[in-house]
XYZ file of C-alpha atoms in Angstrom:
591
model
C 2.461 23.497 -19.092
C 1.189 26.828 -20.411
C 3.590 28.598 -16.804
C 6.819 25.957 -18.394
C 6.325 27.519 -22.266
C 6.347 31.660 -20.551
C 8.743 30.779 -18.351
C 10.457 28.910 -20.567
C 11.206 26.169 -18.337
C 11.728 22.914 -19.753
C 8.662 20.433 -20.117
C 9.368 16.868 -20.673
C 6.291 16.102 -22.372
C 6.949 15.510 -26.355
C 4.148 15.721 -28.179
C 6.020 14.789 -31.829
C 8.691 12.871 -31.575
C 10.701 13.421 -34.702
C 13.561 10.626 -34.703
C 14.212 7.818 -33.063
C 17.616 5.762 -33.468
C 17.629 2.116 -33.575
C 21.202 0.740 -33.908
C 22.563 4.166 -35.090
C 20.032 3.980 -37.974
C 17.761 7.086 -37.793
C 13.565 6.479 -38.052
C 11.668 9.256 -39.232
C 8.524 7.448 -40.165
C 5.643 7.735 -37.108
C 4.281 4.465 -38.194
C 7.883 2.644 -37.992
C 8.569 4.415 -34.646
C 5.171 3.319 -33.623
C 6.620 -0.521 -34.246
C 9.705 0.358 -32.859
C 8.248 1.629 -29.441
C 6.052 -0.781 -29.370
C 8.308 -3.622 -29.658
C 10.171 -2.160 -27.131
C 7.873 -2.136 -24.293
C 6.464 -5.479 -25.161
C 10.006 -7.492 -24.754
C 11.566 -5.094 -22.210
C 10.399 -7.281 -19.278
C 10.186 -10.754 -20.878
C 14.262 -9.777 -21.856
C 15.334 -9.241 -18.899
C 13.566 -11.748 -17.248
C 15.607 -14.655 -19.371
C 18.759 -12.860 -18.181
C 18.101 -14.202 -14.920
C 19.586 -17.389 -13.300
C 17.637 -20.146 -12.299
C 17.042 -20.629 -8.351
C 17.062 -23.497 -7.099
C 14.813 -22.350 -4.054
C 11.171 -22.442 -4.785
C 9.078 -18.625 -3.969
C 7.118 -20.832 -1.646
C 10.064 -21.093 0.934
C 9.584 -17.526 1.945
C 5.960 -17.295 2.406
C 3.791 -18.009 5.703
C 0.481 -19.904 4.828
C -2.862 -18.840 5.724
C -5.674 -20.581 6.520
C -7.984 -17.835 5.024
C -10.172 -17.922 2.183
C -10.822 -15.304 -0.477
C -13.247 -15.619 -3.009
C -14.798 -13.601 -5.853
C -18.207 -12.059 -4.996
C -20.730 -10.786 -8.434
C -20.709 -6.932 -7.627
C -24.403 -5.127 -7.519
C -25.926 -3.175 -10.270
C -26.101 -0.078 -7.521
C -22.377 -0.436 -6.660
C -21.394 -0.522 -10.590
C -23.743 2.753 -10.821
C -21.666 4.392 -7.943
C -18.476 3.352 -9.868
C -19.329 4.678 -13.004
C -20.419 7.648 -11.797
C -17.351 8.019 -9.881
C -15.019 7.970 -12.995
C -13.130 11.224 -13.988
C -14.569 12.437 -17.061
C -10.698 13.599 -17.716
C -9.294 10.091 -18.303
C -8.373 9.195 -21.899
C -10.168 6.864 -23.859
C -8.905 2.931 -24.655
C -8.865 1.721 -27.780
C -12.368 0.271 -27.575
C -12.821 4.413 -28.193
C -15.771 4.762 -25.291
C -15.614 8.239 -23.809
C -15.628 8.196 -19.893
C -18.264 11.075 -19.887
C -20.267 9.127 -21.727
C -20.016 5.955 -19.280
C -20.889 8.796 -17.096
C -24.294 10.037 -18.406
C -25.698 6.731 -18.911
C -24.299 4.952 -15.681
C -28.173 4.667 -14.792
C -28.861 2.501 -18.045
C -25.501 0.484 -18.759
C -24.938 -0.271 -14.775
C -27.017 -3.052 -14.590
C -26.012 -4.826 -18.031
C -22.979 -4.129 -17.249
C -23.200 -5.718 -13.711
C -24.715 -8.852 -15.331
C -21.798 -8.904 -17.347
C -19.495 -8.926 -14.752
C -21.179 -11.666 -12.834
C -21.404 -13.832 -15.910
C -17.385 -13.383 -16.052
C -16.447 -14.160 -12.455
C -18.844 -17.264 -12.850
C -16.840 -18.452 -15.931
C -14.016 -17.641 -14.731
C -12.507 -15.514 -17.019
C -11.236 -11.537 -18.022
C -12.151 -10.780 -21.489
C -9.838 -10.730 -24.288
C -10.929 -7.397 -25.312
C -10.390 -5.880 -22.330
C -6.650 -6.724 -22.155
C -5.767 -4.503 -25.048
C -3.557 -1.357 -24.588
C -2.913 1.641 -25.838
C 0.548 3.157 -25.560
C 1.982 6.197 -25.522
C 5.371 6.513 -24.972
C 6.274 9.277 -22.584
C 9.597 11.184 -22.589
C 12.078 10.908 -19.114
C 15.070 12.511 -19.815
C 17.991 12.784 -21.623
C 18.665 12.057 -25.614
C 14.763 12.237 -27.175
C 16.273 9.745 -30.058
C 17.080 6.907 -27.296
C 14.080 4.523 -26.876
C 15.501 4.109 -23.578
C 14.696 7.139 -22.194
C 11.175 6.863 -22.506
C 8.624 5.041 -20.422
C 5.057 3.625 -21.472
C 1.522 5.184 -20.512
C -0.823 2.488 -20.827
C -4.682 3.599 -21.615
C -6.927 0.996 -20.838
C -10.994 0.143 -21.823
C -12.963 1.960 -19.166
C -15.192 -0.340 -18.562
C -12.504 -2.869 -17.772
C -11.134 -0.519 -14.965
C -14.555 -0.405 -13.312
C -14.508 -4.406 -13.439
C -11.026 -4.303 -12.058
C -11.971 -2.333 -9.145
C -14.899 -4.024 -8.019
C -12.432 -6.917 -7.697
C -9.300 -4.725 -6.200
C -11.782 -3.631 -3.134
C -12.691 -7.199 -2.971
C -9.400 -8.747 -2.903
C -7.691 -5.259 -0.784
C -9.823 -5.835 2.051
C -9.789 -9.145 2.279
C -5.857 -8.750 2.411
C -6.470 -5.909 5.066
C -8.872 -7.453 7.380
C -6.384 -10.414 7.510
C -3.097 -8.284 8.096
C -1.640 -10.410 5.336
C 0.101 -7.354 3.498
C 3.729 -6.355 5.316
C 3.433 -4.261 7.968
C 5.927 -1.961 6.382
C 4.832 -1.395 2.954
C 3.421 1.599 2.254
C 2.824 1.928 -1.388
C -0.840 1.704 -3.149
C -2.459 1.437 0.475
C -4.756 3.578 2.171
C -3.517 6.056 5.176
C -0.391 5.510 3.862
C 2.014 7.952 2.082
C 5.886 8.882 1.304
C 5.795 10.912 4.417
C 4.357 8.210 6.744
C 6.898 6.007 5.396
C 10.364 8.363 6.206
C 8.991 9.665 9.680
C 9.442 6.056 11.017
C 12.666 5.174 8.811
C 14.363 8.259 9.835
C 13.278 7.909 13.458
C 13.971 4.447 13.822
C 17.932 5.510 12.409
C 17.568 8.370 15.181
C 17.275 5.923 18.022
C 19.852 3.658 16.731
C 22.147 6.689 16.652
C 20.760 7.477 19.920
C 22.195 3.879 21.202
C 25.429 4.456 20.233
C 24.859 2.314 16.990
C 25.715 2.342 13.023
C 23.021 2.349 10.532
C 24.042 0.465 7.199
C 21.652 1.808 4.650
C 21.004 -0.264 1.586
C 18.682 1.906 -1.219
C 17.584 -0.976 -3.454
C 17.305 -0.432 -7.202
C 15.198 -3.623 -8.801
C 15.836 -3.702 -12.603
C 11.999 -2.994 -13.965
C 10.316 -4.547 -11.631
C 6.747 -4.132 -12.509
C 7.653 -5.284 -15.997
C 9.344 -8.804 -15.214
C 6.870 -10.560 -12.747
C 6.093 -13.864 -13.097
C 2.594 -14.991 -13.516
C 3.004 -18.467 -12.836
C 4.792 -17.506 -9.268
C 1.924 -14.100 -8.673
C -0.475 -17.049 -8.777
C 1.621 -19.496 -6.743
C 1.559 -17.010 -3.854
C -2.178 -15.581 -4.605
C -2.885 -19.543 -3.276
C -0.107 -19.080 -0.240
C -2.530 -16.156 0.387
C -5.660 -18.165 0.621
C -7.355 -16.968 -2.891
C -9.379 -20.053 -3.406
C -9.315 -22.698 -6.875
C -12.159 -20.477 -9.119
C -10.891 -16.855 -8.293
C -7.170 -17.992 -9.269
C -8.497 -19.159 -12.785
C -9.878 -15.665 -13.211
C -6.868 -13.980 -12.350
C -4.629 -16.341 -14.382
C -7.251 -15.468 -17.434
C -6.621 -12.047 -16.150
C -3.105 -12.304 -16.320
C -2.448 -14.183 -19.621
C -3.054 -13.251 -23.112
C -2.616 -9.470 -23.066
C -1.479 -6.978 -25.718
C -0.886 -3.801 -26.513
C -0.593 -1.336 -29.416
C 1.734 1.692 -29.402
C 0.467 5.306 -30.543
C 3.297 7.888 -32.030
C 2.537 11.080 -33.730
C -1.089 9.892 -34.490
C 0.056 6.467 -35.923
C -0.899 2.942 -34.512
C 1.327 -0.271 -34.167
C 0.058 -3.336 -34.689
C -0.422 -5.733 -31.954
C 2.192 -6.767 -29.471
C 1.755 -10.036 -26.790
C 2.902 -9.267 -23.457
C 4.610 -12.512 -21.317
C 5.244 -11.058 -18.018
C 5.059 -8.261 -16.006
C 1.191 -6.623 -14.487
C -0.702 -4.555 -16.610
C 0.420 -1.146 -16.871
C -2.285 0.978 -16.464
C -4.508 -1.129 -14.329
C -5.758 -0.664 -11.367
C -5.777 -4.267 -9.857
C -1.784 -4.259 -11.473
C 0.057 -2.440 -8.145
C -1.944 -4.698 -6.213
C -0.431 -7.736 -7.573
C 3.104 -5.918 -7.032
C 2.377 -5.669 -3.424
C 1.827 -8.898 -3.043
C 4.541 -10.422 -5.182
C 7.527 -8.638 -3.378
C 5.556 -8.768 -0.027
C 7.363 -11.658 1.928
C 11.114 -10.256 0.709
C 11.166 -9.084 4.721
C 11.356 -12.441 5.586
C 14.264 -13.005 3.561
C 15.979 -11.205 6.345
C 18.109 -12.286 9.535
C 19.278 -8.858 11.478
C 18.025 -5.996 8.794
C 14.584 -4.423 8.398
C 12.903 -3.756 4.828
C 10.998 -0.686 4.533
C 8.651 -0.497 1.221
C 7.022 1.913 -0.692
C 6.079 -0.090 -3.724
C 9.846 -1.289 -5.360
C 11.441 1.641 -3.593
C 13.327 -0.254 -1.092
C 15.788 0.688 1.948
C 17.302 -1.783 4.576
C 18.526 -0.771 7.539
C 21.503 -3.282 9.313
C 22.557 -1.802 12.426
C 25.743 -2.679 14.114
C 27.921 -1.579 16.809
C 31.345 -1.235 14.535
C 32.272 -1.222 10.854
C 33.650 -4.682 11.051
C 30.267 -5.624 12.251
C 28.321 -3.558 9.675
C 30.154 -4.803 6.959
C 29.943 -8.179 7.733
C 26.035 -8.335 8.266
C 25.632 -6.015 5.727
C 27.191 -8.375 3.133
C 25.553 -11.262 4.950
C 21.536 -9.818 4.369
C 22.676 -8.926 0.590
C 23.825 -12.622 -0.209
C 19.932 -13.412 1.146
C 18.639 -10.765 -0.445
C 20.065 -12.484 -3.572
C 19.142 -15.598 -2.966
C 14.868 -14.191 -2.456
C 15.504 -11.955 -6.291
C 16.616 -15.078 -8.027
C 13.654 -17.714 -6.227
C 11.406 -14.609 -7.667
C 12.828 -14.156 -10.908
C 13.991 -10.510 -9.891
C 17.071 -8.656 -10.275
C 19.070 -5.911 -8.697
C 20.255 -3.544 -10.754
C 23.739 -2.790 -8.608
C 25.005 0.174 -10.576
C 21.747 2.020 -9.191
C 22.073 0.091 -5.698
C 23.263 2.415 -2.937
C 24.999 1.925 0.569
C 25.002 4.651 3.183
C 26.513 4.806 6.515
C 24.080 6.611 8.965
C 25.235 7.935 12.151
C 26.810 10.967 14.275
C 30.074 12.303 13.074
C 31.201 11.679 16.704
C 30.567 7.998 16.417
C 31.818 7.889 12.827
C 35.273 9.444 13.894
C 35.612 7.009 16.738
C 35.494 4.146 14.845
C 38.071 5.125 12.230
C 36.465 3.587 9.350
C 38.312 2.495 6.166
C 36.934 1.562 3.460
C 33.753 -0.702 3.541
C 33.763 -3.722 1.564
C 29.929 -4.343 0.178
C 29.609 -6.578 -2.396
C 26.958 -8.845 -4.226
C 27.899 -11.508 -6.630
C 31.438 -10.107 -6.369
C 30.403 -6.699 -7.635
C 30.888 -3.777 -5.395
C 28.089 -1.547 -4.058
C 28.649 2.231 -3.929
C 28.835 3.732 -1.359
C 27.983 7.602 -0.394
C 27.275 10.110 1.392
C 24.075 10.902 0.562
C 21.023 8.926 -1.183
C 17.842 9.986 -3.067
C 14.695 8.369 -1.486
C 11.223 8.783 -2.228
C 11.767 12.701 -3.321
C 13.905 12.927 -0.800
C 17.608 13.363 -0.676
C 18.973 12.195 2.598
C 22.666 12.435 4.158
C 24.498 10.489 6.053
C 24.377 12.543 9.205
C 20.621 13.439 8.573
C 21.002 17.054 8.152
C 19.369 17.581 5.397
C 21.778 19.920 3.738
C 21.978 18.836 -0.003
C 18.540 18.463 0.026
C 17.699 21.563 1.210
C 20.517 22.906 -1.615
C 18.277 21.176 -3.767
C 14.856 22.405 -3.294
C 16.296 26.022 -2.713
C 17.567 25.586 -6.365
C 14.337 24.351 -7.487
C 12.365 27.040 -5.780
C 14.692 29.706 -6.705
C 14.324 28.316 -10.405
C 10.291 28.620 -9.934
C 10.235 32.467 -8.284
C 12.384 33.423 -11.380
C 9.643 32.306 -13.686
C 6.990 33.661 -11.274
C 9.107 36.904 -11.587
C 8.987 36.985 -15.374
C 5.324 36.757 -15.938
C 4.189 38.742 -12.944
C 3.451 41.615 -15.135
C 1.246 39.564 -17.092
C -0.689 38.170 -14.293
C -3.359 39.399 -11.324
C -2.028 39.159 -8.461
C -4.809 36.440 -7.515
C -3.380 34.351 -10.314
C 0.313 34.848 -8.964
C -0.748 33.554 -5.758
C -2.765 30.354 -7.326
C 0.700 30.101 -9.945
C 2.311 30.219 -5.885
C 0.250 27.355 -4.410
C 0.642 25.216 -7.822
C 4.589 25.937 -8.350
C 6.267 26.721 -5.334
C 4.325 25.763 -2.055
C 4.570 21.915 -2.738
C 8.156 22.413 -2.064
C 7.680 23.579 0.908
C 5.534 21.168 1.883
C 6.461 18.121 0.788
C 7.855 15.604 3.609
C 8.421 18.736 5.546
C 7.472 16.786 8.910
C 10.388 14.190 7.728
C 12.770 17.486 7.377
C 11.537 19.614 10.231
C 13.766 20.037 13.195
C 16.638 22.166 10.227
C 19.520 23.992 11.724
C 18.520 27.944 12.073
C 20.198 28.672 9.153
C 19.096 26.678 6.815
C 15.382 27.473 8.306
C 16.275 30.865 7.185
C 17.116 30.204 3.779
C 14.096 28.697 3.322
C 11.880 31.644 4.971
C 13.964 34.317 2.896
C 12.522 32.410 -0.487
C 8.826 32.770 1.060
C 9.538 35.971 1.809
C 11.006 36.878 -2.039
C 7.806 35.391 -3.533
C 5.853 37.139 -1.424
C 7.908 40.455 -2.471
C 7.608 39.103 -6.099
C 3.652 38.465 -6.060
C 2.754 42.002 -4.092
C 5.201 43.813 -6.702
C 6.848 45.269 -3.182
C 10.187 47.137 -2.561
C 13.267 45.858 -0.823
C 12.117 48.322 1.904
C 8.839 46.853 3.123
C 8.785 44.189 5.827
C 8.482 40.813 4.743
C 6.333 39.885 7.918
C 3.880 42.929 6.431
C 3.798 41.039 3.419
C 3.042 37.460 4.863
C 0.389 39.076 6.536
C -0.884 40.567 3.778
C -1.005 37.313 1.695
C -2.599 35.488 4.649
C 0.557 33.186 4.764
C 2.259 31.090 7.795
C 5.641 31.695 7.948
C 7.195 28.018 7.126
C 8.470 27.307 10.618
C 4.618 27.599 11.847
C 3.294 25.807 8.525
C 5.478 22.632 9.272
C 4.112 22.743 13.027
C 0.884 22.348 11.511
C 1.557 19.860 9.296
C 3.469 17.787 11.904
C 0.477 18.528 14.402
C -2.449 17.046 12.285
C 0.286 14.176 11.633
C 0.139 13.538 14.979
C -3.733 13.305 15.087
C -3.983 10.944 12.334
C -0.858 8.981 14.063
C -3.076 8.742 17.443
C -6.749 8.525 16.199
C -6.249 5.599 14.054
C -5.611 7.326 10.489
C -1.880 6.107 10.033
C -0.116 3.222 9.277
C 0.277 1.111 12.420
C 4.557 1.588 12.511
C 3.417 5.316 13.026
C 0.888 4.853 15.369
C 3.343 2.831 17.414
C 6.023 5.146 18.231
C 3.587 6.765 20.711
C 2.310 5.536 24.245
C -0.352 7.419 26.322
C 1.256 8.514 29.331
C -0.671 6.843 32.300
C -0.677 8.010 35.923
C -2.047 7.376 39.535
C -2.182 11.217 39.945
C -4.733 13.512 38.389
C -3.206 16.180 37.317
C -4.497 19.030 35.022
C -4.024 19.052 31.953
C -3.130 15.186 31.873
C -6.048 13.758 29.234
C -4.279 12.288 26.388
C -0.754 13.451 26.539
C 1.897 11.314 25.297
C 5.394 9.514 27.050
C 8.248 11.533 26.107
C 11.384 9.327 25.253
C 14.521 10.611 26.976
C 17.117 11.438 24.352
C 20.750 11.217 24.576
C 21.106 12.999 21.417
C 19.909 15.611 19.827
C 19.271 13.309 16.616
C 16.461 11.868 18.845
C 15.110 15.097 20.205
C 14.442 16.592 16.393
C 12.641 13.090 15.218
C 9.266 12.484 15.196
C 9.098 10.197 18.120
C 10.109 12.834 20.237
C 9.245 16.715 18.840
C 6.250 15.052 17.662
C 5.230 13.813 21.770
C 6.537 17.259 22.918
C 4.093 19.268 20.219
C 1.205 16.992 20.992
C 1.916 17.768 24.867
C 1.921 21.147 24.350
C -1.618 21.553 22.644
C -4.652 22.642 24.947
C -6.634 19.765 26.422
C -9.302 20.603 24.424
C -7.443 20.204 21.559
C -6.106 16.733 22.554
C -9.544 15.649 23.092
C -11.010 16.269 19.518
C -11.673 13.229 17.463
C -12.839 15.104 14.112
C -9.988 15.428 11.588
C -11.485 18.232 10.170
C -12.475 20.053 13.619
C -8.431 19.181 14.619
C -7.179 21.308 11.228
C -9.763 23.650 12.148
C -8.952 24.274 15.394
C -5.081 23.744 15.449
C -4.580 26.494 12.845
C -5.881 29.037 15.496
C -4.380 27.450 18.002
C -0.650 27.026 16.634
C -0.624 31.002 15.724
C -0.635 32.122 19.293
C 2.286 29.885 19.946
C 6.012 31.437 20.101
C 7.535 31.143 16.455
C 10.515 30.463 18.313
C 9.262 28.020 20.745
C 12.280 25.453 21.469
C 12.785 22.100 19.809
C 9.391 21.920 17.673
């Protein structure tokens, strides 16, 4: 914040809001905006949710039964010790007004009583009332700062409830885990997982279908507030599908029900709002329950494949021609429908995007016209580019507008760097560097990796201008004399990296399992040196193929020392690979 107000960037955080207008009528008053918000978030979901049409399908139809059981275990006074001592003395106090550093210092004497506690609770079977109160603070988005609608809610729960709820979200997480009950491909809220993971294997598995000579139709789901409009009657319907046994649904359902919340604005408190629907903001066991609600949607499915990251949602319909893609396309939406309305969802379709993947050779062979996509005879858009987890991807997977993007971003950052350098040490440019501008860089960059040369370029030339910036150096000094002064990689080198230790975790068991099996272990009768571990190289047609993960990612593995190969030690891998990866040719081909 304190870089945004010298650089004078904008920062969306409003900490007095002075107006708010509620049909055109201007409010002034913090405690009537404090109503007004608070009002707001409680009937946002519970709103939308009677908007919906009745299905006449039941939620059951699209789940697979189990014949596991989970039940509700009394946690140990030494793991509620652990837990409280494990709580970041940073996190903002409920409205029950006990201070997480105090939790902190007396985790040795309140641990046990509160362990007792929370043994007496999953015995009767319930979540107390007190627990379930809120505190929230609305939070500014974007846009007009007088239009409720552009803010969103930051729920502040009792501490001691969020230690409660995690004893129970292990419980119930691993129990979900160890019975690979949770989709295969959702990646949001889970462990190994992560925004990355999830677009390597989406953008490779559009690779190979390009590859084959096919189309990918690419539907980027918008669901109208999802988090805010489930329904706890069907949450508990499929929390039995799932095996969760008679006394542990009673304690969710008293989980579930009765909560409330007051709203906080400019120092002034609401009174008390009841929420209907929707999972706790806030909470910790509240993404869980997401996961779970929208987790058989998949099997809604006939041709297409649903790739999750919590409600971010992309499906993938491949077909041979744009008669075909339409067609199925249209087909998978209609049961896509059909699984929203059984769940009491909705799409929102004016945020609902359709993309046509493929190579321009393919696309000007088939001589499209325009697709027809519709659901519930209202059209879907369709571009040429979509946004995507941070991501903005086109629709020949060049990665041009969003490497536009991030230049403009990290152009926007150096200029700020640039203004305050003079009030700065140069260590604190460099930490202003790592906290500002690197991320960009960064971020996804195994997704991205594989750019043309020239947009590689215009990346490096930014490094190279902060570098210039931070060192207070001359047009006339070289910019490699100035990464090596800094102790940076040059990006192209920096994204080998990354992709390398992506690799490790992909092969040694620290990825999702749709990472881990794109690769094969290349077996033969001969051996040859250098063979240990090395990986079966697909044989491309294309070179959409050869710059995908499933591919560069084979050919970088393969091209790392045997001894490398052979570690099994995350941390010995980084260690080792960052010594290893700068002898390598900067220009090596294809990595």
């Amino acid at each position: 914040m304190l870089i945004d107000e010298l650089s004078s960037r904008k920062c969306r955080r409003v900490r007095n809001i002075s107006e708010i207008k509620v049909d055109n009528e201007p409010i002034t008053s913090a405690v009537q905006m404090a109503e007004v918000f608070n009002d707001y978030f409680a009937t946002i979901g519970s709103n939308l949710a009677s908007e919906i049409q009745p299905s006449s399908t039941e939620p059951e139809f699209y789940l697979q039964p189990t014949d596991t059981i989970f039940s509700l275990k009394a946690p140990s006074a030494i793991t509620v010790c652990w837990l409280l001592n494990q709580l970041d003395a940073k996190k903002a106090t409920g409205l029950d007004r006990i201070p997480c550093k105090l939790l902190k210092l007396s985790s040795s004497i309140v641990g046990p009583s509160l362990a007792y506690i929370f043994k007496s609770c999953i015995d009767a079977e319930i979540f107390p009332n007190e627990w379930k109160i809120a505190k929230v603070i609305p939070l500014f988005k974007k846009g007009s700062k007088r239009e409720l609608g552009n803010y969103r809610p930051i729920s502040v729960l009792p501490l001691v409830s969020k230690v409660f709820e995690k004893i129970i979200y292990y419980q119930l997480y691993d129990y979900l885990q160890e019975n690979r009950l949770l989709n295969t491909y959702q990646s949001g809220f889970r462990s190994m997982h992560s925004t990355t993971k999830a677009l390597l294997e989406t953008t490779n598995n559009w690779s190979i279908n390009i590859d084959n000579g096919l189309l990918d139709g690419v539907l980027f789901i918008d669901l109208k507030k999802a988090f805010d409009t489930i329904d706890h009657e069907i949450i508990l319907r499929k929390l039995a599908n799932y095996g969760v046994d008679p006394n542990a649904l009673r304690f969710f359902a008293s989980y579930l029900c009765n909560r409330s919340q007051k709203c906080t604005v400019n120092g002034a408190l609401s009174s008390v709002s009841k929420l209907t629907c929707g999972v706790p903001q806030g909470s910790i066991l509240g993404p869980l329950f997401f996961l779970i609600y929208i987790n058989d949607l998949p099997n809604c499915l006939d041709i297409s494949c649903a790739k999750m990251f919590a409600d971010d949602t992309n499906i993938t319909v491949p077909g041979s021609n744009f008669a075909e893609l339409e067609q199925a396309t249209n087909s998978e939406l209609t049961n896509l429908n059909s699984w929203l309305k059984a769940n009491k969802l909705s799409l929102n379709i004016a945020k609902t995007e359709f993309m046509v993947v493929s190579s321009r050779q393919k696309f000007l062979a088939e001589n499209c016209s325009e697709l027809n996509i519709r659901l519930d005879n209202q059209p879907i858009s369709r571009d040429d580019h979509a946004k995507s987890l941070g991501l903005i991807i086109d629709d020949r997977l060049s990665w041009s507008n969003y490497i536009k993007e991030l230049c403009r971003k990290i152009s926007s950052a150096i200029g700020a760097l640039r203004r305050i350098r003079s009030l700065v040490s140069q260590s604190t440019a460099v930490q202003i560097y790592n906290a500002l501008i690197q991320p960009h860089f960064d971020y996804c960059a195994p997704v991205w990796d594989g750019l043309s040369s020239y947009l590689c370029e215009k990346l490096q030339k930014l490094q190279n201008r902060t570098a210039r910036v931070i060192l207070q150096a001359n047009c006339e000094v070289n910019s490699s004399l100035l990464l090596e002064t800094l102790k940076w990689d040059q990006l192209s080198l920096r994204r080998r990296k990354h992709k390398a230790i992506m690799m490790f975790k992909s092969l040694n068991g620290l990825a999702p399992v749709y990472l881990q099996d794109l690769f094969s272990e290349r077996h033969t009768d001969y051996h040859l040196r250098d063979s240990f571990h090395k990986l079966n190289l697909p044989k491309p047609r294309t070179n959409y193929l050869k710059r995908r993960v499933g591919y560069s990612g084979a050919l970088l593995w393969n091209s790392l020392p045997e001894s490398i190969r052979a570690i099994r030690s995350i941390g010995q891998f980084k260690k080792e690979i960052n010594r290893t990866l700068q002898t390598f040719d900067s220009h090596s081909a294809i990595l």
